[in-house]
Short mmCIF file of C-alpha atoms and ligand atoms in Angstrom, two decimals:
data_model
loop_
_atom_site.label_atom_id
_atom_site.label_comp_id
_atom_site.label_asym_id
_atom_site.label_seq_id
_atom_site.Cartn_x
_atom_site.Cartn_y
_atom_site.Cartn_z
CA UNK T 308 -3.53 -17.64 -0.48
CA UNK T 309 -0.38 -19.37 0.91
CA UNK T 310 -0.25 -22.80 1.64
CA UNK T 311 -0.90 -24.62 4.72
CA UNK T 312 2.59 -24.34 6.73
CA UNK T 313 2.74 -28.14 7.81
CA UNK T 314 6.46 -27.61 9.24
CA UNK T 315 4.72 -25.43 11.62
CA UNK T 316 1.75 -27.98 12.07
CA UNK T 317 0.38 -27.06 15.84
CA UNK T 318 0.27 -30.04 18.70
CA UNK T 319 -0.34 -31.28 21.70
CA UNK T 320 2.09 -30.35 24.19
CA UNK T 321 2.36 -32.93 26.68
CA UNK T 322 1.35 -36.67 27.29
CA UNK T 323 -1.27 -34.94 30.22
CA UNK T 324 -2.60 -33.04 27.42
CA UNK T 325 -3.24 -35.84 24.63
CA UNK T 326 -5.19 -37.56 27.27
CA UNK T 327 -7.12 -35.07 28.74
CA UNK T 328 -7.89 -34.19 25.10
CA UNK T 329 -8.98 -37.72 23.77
CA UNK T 330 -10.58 -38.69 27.09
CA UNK T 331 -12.66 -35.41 26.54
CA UNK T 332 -13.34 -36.44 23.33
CA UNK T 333 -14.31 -39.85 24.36
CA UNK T 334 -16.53 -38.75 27.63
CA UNK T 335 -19.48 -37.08 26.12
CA UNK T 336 -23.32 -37.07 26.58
CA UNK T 337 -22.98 -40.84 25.38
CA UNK T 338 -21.88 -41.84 28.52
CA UNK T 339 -23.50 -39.77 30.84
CA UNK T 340 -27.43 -40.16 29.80
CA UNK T 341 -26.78 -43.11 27.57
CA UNK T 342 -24.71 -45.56 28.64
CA UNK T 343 -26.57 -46.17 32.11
CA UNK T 344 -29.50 -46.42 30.31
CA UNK T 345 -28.86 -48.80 27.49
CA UNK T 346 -26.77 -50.75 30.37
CA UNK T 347 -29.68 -51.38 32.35
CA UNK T 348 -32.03 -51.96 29.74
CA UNK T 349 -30.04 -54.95 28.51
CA UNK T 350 -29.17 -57.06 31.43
CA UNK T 351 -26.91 -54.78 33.35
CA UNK T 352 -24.21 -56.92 34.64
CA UNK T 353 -24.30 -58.87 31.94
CA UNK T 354 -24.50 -56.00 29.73
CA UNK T 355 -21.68 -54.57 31.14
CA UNK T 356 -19.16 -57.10 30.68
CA UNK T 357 -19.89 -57.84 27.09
CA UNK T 358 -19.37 -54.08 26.65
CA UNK T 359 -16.19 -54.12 28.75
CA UNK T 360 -15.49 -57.15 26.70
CA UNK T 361 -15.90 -54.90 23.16
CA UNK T 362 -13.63 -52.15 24.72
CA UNK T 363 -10.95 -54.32 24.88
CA UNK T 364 -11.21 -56.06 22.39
CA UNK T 365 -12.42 -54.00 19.10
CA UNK T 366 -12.56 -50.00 21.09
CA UNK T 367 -8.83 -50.31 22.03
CA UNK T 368 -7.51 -51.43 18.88
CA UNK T 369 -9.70 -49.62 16.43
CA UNK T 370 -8.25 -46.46 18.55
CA UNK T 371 -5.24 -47.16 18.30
CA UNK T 372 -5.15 -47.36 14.35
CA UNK T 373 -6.84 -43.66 14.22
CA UNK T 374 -4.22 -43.01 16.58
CA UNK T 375 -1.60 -44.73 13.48
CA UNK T 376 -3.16 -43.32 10.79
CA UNK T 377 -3.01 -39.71 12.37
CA UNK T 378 0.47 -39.81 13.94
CA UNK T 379 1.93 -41.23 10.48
CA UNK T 380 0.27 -39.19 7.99
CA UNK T 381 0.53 -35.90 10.51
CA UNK T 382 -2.68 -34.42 8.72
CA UNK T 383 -6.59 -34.15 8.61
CA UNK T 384 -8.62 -37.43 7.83
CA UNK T 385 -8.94 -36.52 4.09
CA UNK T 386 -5.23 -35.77 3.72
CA UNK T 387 -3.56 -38.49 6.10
CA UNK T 388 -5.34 -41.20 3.25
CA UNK T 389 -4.17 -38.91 0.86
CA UNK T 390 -0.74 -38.68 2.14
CA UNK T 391 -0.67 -42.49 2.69
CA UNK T 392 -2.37 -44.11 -0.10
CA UNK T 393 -1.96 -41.49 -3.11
CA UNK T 394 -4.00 -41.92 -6.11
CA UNK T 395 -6.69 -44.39 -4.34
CA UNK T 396 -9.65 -44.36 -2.97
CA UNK T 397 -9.10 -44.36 0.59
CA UNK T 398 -9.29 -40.62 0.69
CA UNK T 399 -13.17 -41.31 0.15
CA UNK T 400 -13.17 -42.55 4.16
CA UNK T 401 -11.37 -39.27 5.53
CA UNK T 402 -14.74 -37.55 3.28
CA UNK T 403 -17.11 -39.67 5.24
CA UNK T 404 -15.90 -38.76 8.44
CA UNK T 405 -15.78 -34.68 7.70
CA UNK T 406 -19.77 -35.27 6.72
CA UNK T 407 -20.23 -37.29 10.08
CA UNK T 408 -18.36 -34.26 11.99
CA UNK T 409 -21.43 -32.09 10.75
CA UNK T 410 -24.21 -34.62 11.46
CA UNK T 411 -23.00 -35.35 14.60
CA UNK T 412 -22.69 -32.07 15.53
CA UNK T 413 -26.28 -31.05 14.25
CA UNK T 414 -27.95 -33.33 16.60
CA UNK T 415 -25.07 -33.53 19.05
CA UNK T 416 -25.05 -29.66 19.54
CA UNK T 417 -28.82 -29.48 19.93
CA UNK T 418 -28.55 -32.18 23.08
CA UNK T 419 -25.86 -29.83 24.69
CA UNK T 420 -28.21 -26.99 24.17
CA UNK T 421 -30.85 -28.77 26.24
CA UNK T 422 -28.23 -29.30 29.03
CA UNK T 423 -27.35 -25.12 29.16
CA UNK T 424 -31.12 -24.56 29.39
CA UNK T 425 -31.48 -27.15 32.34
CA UNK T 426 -28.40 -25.87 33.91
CA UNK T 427 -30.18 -22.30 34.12
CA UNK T 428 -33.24 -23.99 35.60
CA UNK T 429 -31.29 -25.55 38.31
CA UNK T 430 -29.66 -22.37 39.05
CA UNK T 431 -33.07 -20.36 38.86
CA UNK T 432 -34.74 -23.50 40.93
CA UNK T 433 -36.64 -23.76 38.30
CA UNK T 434 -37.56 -27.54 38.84
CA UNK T 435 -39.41 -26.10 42.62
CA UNK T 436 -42.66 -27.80 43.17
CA UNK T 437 -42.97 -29.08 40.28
CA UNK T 438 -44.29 -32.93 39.53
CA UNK T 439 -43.06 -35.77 37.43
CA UNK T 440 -45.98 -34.33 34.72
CA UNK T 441 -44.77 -30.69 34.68
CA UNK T 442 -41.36 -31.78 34.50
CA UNK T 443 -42.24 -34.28 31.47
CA UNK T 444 -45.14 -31.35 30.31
CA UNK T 445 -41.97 -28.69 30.54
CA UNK T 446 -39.56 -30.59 28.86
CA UNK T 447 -41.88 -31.74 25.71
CA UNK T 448 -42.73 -27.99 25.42
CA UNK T 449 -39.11 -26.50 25.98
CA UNK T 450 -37.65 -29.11 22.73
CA UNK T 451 -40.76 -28.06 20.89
CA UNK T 452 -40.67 -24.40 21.23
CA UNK T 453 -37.57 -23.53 18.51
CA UNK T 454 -36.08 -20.71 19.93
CA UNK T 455 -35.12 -21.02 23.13
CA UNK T 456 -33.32 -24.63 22.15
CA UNK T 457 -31.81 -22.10 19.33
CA UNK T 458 -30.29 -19.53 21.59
CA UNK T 459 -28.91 -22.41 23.44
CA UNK T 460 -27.54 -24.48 20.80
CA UNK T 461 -25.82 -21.16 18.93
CA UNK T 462 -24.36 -20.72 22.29
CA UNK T 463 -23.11 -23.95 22.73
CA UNK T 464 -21.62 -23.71 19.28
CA UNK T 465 -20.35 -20.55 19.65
CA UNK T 466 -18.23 -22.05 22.95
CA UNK T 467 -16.78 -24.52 20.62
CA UNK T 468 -15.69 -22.41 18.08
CA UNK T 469 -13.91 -20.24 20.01
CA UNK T 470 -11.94 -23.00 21.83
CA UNK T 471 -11.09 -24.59 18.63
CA UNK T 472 -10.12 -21.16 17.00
CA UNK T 473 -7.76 -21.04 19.69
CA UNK T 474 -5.76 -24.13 18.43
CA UNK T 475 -4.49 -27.30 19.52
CA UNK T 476 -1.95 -26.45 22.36
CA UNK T 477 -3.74 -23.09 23.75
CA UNK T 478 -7.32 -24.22 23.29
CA UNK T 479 -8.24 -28.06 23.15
CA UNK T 480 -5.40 -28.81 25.50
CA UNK T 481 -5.74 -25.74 27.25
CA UNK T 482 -9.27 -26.04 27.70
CA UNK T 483 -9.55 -30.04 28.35
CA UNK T 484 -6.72 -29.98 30.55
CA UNK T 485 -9.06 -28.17 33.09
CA UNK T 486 -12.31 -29.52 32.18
CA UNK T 487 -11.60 -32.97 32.57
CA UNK T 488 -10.35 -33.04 36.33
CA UNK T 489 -12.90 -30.86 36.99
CA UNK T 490 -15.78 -33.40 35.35
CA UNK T 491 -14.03 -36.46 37.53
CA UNK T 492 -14.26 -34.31 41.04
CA UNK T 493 -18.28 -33.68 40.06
CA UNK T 494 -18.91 -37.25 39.20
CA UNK T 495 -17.20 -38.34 42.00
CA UNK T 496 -18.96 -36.38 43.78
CA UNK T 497 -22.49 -37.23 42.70
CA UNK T 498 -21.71 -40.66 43.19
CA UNK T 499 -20.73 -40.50 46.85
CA UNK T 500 -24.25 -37.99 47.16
CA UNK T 501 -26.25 -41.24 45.41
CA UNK T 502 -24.77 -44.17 47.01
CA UNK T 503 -25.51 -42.70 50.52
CA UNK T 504 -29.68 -41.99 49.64
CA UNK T 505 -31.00 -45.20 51.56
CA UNK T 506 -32.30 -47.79 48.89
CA UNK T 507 -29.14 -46.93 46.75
CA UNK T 508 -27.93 -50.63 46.75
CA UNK T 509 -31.49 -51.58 44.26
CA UNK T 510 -29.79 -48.96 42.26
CA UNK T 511 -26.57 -51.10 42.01
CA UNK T 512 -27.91 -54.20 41.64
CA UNK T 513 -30.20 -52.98 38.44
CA UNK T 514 -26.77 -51.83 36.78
CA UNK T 515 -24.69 -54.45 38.08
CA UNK T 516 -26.11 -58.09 38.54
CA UNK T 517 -25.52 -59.98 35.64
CA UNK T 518 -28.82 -61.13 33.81
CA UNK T 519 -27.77 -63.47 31.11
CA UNK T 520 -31.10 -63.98 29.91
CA UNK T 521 -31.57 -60.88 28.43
CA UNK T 522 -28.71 -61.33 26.20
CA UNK T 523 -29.81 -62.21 22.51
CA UNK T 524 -27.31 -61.20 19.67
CA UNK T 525 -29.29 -56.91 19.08
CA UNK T 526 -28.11 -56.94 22.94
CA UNK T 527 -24.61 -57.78 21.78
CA UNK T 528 -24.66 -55.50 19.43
CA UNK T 529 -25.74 -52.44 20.88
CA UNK T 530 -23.20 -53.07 23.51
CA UNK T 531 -20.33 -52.75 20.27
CA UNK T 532 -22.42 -49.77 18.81
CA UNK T 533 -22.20 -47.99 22.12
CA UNK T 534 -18.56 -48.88 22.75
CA UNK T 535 -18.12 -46.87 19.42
CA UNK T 536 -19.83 -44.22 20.08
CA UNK T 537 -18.65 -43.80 22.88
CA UNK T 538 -14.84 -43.99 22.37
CA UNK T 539 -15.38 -41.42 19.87
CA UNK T 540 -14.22 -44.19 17.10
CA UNK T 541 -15.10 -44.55 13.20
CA UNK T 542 -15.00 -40.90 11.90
CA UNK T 543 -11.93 -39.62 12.19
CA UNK T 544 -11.73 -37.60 15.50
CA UNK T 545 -8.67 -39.68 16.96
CA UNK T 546 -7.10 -39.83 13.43
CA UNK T 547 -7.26 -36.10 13.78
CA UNK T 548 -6.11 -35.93 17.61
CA UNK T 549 -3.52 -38.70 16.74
CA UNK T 550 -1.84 -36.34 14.39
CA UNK T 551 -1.03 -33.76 17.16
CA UNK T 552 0.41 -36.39 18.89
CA UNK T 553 4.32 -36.05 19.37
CA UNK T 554 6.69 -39.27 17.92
CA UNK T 555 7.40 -39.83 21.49
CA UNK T 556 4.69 -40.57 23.14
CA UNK T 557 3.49 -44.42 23.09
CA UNK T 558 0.21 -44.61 21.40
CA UNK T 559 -0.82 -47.91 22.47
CA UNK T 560 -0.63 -46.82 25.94
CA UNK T 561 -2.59 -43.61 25.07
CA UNK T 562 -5.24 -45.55 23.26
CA UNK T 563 -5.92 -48.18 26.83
CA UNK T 564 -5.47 -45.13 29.30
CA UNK T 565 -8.39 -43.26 27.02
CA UNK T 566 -10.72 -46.21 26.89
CA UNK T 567 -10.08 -46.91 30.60
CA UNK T 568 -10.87 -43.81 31.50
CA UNK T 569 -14.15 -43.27 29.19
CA UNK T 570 -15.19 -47.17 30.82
CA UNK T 571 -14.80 -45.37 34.19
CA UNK T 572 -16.80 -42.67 33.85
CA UNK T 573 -19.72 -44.18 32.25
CA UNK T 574 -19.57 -46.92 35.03
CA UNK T 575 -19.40 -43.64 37.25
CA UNK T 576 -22.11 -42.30 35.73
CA UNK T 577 -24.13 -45.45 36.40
CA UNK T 578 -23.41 -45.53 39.73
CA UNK T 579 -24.26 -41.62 40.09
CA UNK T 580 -27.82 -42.33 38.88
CA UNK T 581 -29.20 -45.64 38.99
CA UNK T 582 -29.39 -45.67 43.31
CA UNK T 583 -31.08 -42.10 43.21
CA UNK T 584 -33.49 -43.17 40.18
CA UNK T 585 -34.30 -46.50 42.56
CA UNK T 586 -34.66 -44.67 46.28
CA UNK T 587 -36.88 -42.27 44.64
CA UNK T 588 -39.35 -45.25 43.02
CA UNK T 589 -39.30 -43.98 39.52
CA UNK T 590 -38.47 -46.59 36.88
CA UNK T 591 -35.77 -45.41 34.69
CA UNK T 592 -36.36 -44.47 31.53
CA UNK T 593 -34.81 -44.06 27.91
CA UNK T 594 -32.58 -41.54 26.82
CA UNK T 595 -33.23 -37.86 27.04
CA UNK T 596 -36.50 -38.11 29.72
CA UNK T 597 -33.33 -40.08 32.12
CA UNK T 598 -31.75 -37.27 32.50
CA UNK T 599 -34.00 -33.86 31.82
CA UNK T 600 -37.26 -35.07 33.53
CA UNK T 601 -36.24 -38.19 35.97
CA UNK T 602 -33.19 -36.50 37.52
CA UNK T 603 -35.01 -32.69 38.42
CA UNK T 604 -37.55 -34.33 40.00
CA UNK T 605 -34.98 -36.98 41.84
CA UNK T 606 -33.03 -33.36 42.46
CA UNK T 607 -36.16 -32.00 44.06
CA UNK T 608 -36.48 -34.57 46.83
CA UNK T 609 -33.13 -34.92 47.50
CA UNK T 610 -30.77 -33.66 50.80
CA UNK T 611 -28.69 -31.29 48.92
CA UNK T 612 -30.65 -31.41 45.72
CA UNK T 613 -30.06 -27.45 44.57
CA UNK T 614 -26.08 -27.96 44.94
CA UNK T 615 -26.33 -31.25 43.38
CA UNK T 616 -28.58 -30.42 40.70
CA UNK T 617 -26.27 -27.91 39.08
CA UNK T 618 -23.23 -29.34 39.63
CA UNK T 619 -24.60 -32.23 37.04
CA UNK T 620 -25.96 -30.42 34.30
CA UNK T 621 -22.51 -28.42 34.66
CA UNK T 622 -21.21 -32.03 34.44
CA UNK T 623 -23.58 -32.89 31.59
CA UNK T 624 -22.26 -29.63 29.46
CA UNK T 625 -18.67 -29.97 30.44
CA UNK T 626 -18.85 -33.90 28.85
CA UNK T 627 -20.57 -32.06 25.94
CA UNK T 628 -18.18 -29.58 25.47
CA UNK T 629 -14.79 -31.81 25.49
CA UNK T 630 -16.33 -34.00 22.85
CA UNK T 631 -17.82 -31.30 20.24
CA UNK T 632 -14.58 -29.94 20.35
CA UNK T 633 -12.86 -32.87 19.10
CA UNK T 634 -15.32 -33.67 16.26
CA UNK T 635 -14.98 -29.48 15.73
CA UNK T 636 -11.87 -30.23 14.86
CA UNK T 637 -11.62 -32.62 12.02
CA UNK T 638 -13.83 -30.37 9.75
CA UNK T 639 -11.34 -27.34 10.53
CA UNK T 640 -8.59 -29.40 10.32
CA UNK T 641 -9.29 -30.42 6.74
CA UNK T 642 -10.76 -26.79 5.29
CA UNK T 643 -7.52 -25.14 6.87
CA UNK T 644 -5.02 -28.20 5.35
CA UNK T 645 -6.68 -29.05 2.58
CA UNK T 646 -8.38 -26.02 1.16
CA UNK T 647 -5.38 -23.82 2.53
CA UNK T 648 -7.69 -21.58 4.87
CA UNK T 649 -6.58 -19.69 7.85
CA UNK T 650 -7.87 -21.40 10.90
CA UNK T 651 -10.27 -18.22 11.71
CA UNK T 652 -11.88 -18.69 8.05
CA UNK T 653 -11.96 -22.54 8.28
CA UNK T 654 -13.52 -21.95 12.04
CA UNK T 655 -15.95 -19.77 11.06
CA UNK T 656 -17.11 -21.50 8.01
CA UNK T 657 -17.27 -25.01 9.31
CA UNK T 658 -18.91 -24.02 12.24
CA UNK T 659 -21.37 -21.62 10.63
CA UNK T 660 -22.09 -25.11 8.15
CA UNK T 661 -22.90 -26.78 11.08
CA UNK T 662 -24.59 -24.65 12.62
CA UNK T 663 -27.49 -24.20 9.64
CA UNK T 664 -28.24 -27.72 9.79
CA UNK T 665 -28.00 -27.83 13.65
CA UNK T 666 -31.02 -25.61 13.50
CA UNK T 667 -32.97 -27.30 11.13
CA UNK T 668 -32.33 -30.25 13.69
CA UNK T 669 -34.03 -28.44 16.46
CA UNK T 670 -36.46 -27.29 14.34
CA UNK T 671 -37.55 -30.83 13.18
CA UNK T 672 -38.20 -31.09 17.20
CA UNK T 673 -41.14 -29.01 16.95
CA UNK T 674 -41.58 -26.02 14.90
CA UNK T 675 -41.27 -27.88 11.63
CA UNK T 676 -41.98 -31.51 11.94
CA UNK T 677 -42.21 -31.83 8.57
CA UNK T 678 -38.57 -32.11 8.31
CA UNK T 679 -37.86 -35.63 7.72
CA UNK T 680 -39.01 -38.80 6.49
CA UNK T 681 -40.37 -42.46 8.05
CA UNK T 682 -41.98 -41.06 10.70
CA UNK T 683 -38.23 -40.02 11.65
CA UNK T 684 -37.50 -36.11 11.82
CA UNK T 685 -34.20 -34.76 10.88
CA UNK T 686 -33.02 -34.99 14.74
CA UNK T 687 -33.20 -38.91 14.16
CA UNK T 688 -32.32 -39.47 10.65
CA UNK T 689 -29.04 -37.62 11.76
CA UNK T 690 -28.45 -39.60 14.72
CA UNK T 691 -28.92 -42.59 13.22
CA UNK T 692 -27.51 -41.92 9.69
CA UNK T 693 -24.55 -41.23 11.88
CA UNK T 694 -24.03 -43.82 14.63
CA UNK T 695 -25.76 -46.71 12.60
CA UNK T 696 -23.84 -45.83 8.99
CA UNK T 697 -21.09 -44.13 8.88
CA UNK T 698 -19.01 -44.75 12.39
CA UNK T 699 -19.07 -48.57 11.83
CA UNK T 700 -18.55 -48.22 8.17
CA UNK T 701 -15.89 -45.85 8.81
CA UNK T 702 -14.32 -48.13 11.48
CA UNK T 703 -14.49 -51.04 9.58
CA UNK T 704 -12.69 -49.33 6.49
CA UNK T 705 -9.91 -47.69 9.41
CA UNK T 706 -8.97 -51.14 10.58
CA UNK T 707 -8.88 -52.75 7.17
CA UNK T 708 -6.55 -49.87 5.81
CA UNK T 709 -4.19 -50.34 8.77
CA UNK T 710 -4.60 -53.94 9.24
CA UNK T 711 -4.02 -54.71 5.07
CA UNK T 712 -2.94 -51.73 3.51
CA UNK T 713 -0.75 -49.39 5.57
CA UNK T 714 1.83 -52.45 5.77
CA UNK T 715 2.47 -54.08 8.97
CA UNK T 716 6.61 -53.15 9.36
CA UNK T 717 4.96 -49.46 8.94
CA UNK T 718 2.56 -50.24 11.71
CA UNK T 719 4.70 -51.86 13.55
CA UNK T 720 7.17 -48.97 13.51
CA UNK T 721 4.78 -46.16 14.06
CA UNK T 722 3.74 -48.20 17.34
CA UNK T 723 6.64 -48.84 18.81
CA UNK T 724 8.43 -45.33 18.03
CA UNK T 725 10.86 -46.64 15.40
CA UNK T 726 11.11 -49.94 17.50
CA UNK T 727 12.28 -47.56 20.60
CA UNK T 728 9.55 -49.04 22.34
CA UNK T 729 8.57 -52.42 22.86
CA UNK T 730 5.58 -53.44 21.93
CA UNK T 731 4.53 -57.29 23.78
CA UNK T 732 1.29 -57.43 21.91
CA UNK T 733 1.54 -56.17 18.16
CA UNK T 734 0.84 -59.51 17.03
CA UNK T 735 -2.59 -59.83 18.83
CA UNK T 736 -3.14 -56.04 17.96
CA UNK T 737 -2.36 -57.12 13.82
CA UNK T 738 -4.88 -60.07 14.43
CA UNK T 739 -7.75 -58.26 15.49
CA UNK T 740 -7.60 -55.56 13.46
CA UNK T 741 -7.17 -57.85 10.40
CA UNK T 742 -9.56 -60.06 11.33
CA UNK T 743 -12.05 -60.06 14.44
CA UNK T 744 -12.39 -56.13 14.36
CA UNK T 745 -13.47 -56.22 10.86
CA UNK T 746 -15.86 -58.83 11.10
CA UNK T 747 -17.22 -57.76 14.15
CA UNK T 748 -18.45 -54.06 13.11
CA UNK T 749 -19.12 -55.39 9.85
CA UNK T 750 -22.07 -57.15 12.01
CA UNK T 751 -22.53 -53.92 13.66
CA UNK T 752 -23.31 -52.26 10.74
CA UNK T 753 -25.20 -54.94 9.16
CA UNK T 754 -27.67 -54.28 12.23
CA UNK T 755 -27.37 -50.90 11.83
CA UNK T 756 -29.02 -51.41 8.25
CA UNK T 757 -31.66 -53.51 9.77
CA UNK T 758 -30.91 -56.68 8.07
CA UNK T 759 -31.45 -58.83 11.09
CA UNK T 760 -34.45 -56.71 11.78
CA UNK T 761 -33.44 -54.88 14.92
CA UNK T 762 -33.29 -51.88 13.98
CA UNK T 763 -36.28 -50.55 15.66
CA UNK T 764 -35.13 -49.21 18.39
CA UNK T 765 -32.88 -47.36 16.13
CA UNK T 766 -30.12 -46.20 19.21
CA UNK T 767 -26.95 -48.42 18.09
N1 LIG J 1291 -17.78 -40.00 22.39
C1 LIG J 1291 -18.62 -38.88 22.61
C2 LIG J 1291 -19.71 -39.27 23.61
O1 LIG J 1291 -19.67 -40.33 24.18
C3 LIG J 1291 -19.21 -38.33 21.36
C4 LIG J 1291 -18.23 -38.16 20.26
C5 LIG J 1291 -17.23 -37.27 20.19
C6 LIG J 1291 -18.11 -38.95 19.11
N2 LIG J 1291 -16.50 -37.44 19.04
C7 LIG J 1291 -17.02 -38.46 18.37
C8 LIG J 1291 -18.81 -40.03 18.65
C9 LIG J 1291 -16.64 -39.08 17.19
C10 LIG J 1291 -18.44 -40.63 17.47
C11 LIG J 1291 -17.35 -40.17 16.74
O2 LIG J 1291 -20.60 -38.51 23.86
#
């Protein structure tokens, strides 16, 4: 078969598009359902700021070295450490993050399956009449049932594969560039719809007032572990983006407009649920119940509830969509590169991959419980396995290989365009990610592992 063509290497198009296209990545289910949650459930305010703090700080520079690696090497995860350190090692990292695209995905794709099922019910008014029980009875039934959660998860798949069939330029771009504006108007939107239900400023205060005494060092670090997650950071998506990006465009700019942006809509997303969760009494709750139980019954009650209603799960899937694209990606990126397949036949079979263990996912919801181990089923061993292992490992071996390896006049070059650009802080950049960036994740991961015992709640 002939080899992959990299003079002809498809990319983004425009500096619109590379945002849209990493924002998407970076806006996902993580900080729509997630991040108000965890936010409120560790001080708020205070909560907030730390993780504002960690965006800064660690997000925006471990970014921008995917964003390095990519743009240098011009290739896949596997083959940009390849390309850049021959003969070593390092290649091993670009490995780990094409086996977190699939785990990810497994458990990712199942979520965004649950949001296409609730976005039917809200069309259907399915949520009429019914109380907080039969929403919770409903929902417990509709993850345990297998297929229905199948049909939607294949279909959410199957919208994801044909988008990233369609390339970089005429599908992720293409796509994204639509998407995304489209996901800011609904938030927007939904926020303006909550802050006006009377009672919404309890809402506000519950995500915003700082409460320092909830702050203990698992609160600090599931602020970093979400700040990851979130910014789509530690597996090789933005290495992968970051090679589509053209020599012109600044990366470091690219890297703080994208974690502005993903700060802003999980604030937005905060703001959009916290005052209608509070004016309706309920007390929020974690993860998935926040959003598919506590929200149709908010829905129900509300002025407007039927046009609001869909409008967020349409939201909800949109955020979904932008994001499995991106970790799509890196898997066909590599078969197509590296194993010289056409981008139909690396589509196909790294979606089809994903797909098999995506069921088994859902499955492990219900059907077949026995799938897993530790009282965990395969859903959770997946979700953790990836956000608790190998994003902060990955991270923490992304900074070191730019921060110590890559060699800093290389760095420095591929940041500032060939020094067409100048660059005020590549000296605080080369600190952190030599030094506080390291260390700090390294602590994230160390909690990931459960060495200082927190590891419980399991939801880094
Ligand atoms: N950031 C996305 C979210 O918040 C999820 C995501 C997309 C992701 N690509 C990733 C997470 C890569 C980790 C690594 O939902």
């Amino acid at each position: 078969m002939a080899k992959f063509d990299f003079s002809n290497r498809d990319s983004f198009g425009s500096k619109i598009g590379v945002i849209a296209a990493a924002a998407g990545s970076a806006i996902g289910l993580g900080n729509i359902w997630r991040f108000p949650y965890v936010a409120g459930e560790n001080g708020g305010g205070a909560f907030l700021l730390i993780y504002i703090g960690f965006i800064i700080m660690i997000g925006v520079p471990v970014m921008l070295s995917e964003f390095v690696i990519g743009r240098r090497a011009q290739r896949n995860p596997v083959g940009a450490f390849r390309l850049l350190a021959p003969k070593s090692r390092w290649p091993l990292i670009g490995f780990m993050g094409i086996t977190a695209a699939f785990t990810i995905l497994a458990f990712y794709t199942t979520v965004a399956g649950w949001t296409l099922e609730y976005l039917y019910l809200a069309v259907s008014n399915g949520f009429q009449g019914q109380s907080k029980a039969d929403l919770q009875n409903n929902f417990g039934e509709f993850v345990a049932s297998g297929t229905r959660p199948l049909v939607w998860q294949v279909v959410f798949m199957l919208l994801t594969a044909w988008i990233v069939f369609k390339g970089i330029k005429n599908g992720i771009e293409k796509y994204t560039k639509i998407l995304m504006p489209l996901l800011l108007v609904i938030i927007v939107g939904l926020c303006v719809r909550a802050l006006t239900l009377p009672g919404a400023s309890e809402g506000l205060i519950f995500l915003f007032k700082p409460d320092f005494s909830k702050i203990n060092g698992n609160v600090v670090l599931q602020a970093l572990g979400q700040s990851f997650f979130s910014l789509s950071i530690g597996m090789g998506t933005l290495i992968t983006y970051g090679s589509y990006i053209s020599k012109k465009d600044n990366l470091g700019l690219t890297a703080v407009s994208v974690s502005v942006a993903d700060s802003l809509i999980a604030i937005l997303a905060g703001i959009a649920i916290f005052p209608a969760v509070f004016a309706f009494n309920i007390t929020p709750e974690a993860g998935p119940s926040l959003v598919f139980i506590t929200l149709p019954l908010i829905f129900e009650q509300m002025p407007g509830g039927y046009f609001f209603e869909i409008i967020f799960f349409v939201l909800l899937a949109i955020a979904a969509l932008t994001s499995t694209i991106s970790v799509l990606e890196v898997a066909v990126a590599y078969l197509a590169e590296e194993l010289d397949m056409s981008r139909k036949k690396s589509t196909i079979i790294a979606s089809t991959g994903i797909t098999i263990l995506g069921i088994f996912c859902t499955l492990s919801m219900g059907p077949l419980p026995e799938l897993g181990f530790g009282g965990m089923n395969l859903f959770d061993i997946l979700e953790k396995l990836s956000a608790n292992i190998f994003l902060p490992l990955g991270g923490l071996f992304i900074v070191l290989f730019v921060g110590w390896k890559m060699g800093k006049n290389n760095v420095f070059a591929e940041i500032s365009n060939d020094g067409l650009l100048k660059v005020r802080l590549k000296w605080v950049y080369l600190f952190i990610i030599r030094f506080i960036a390291p260390i700090a994740i390294a602590l994230v991961f160390l909690n990931g592992l459960g060495l200082f015992g927190v590891f419980s709640g399991g939801d880094l």
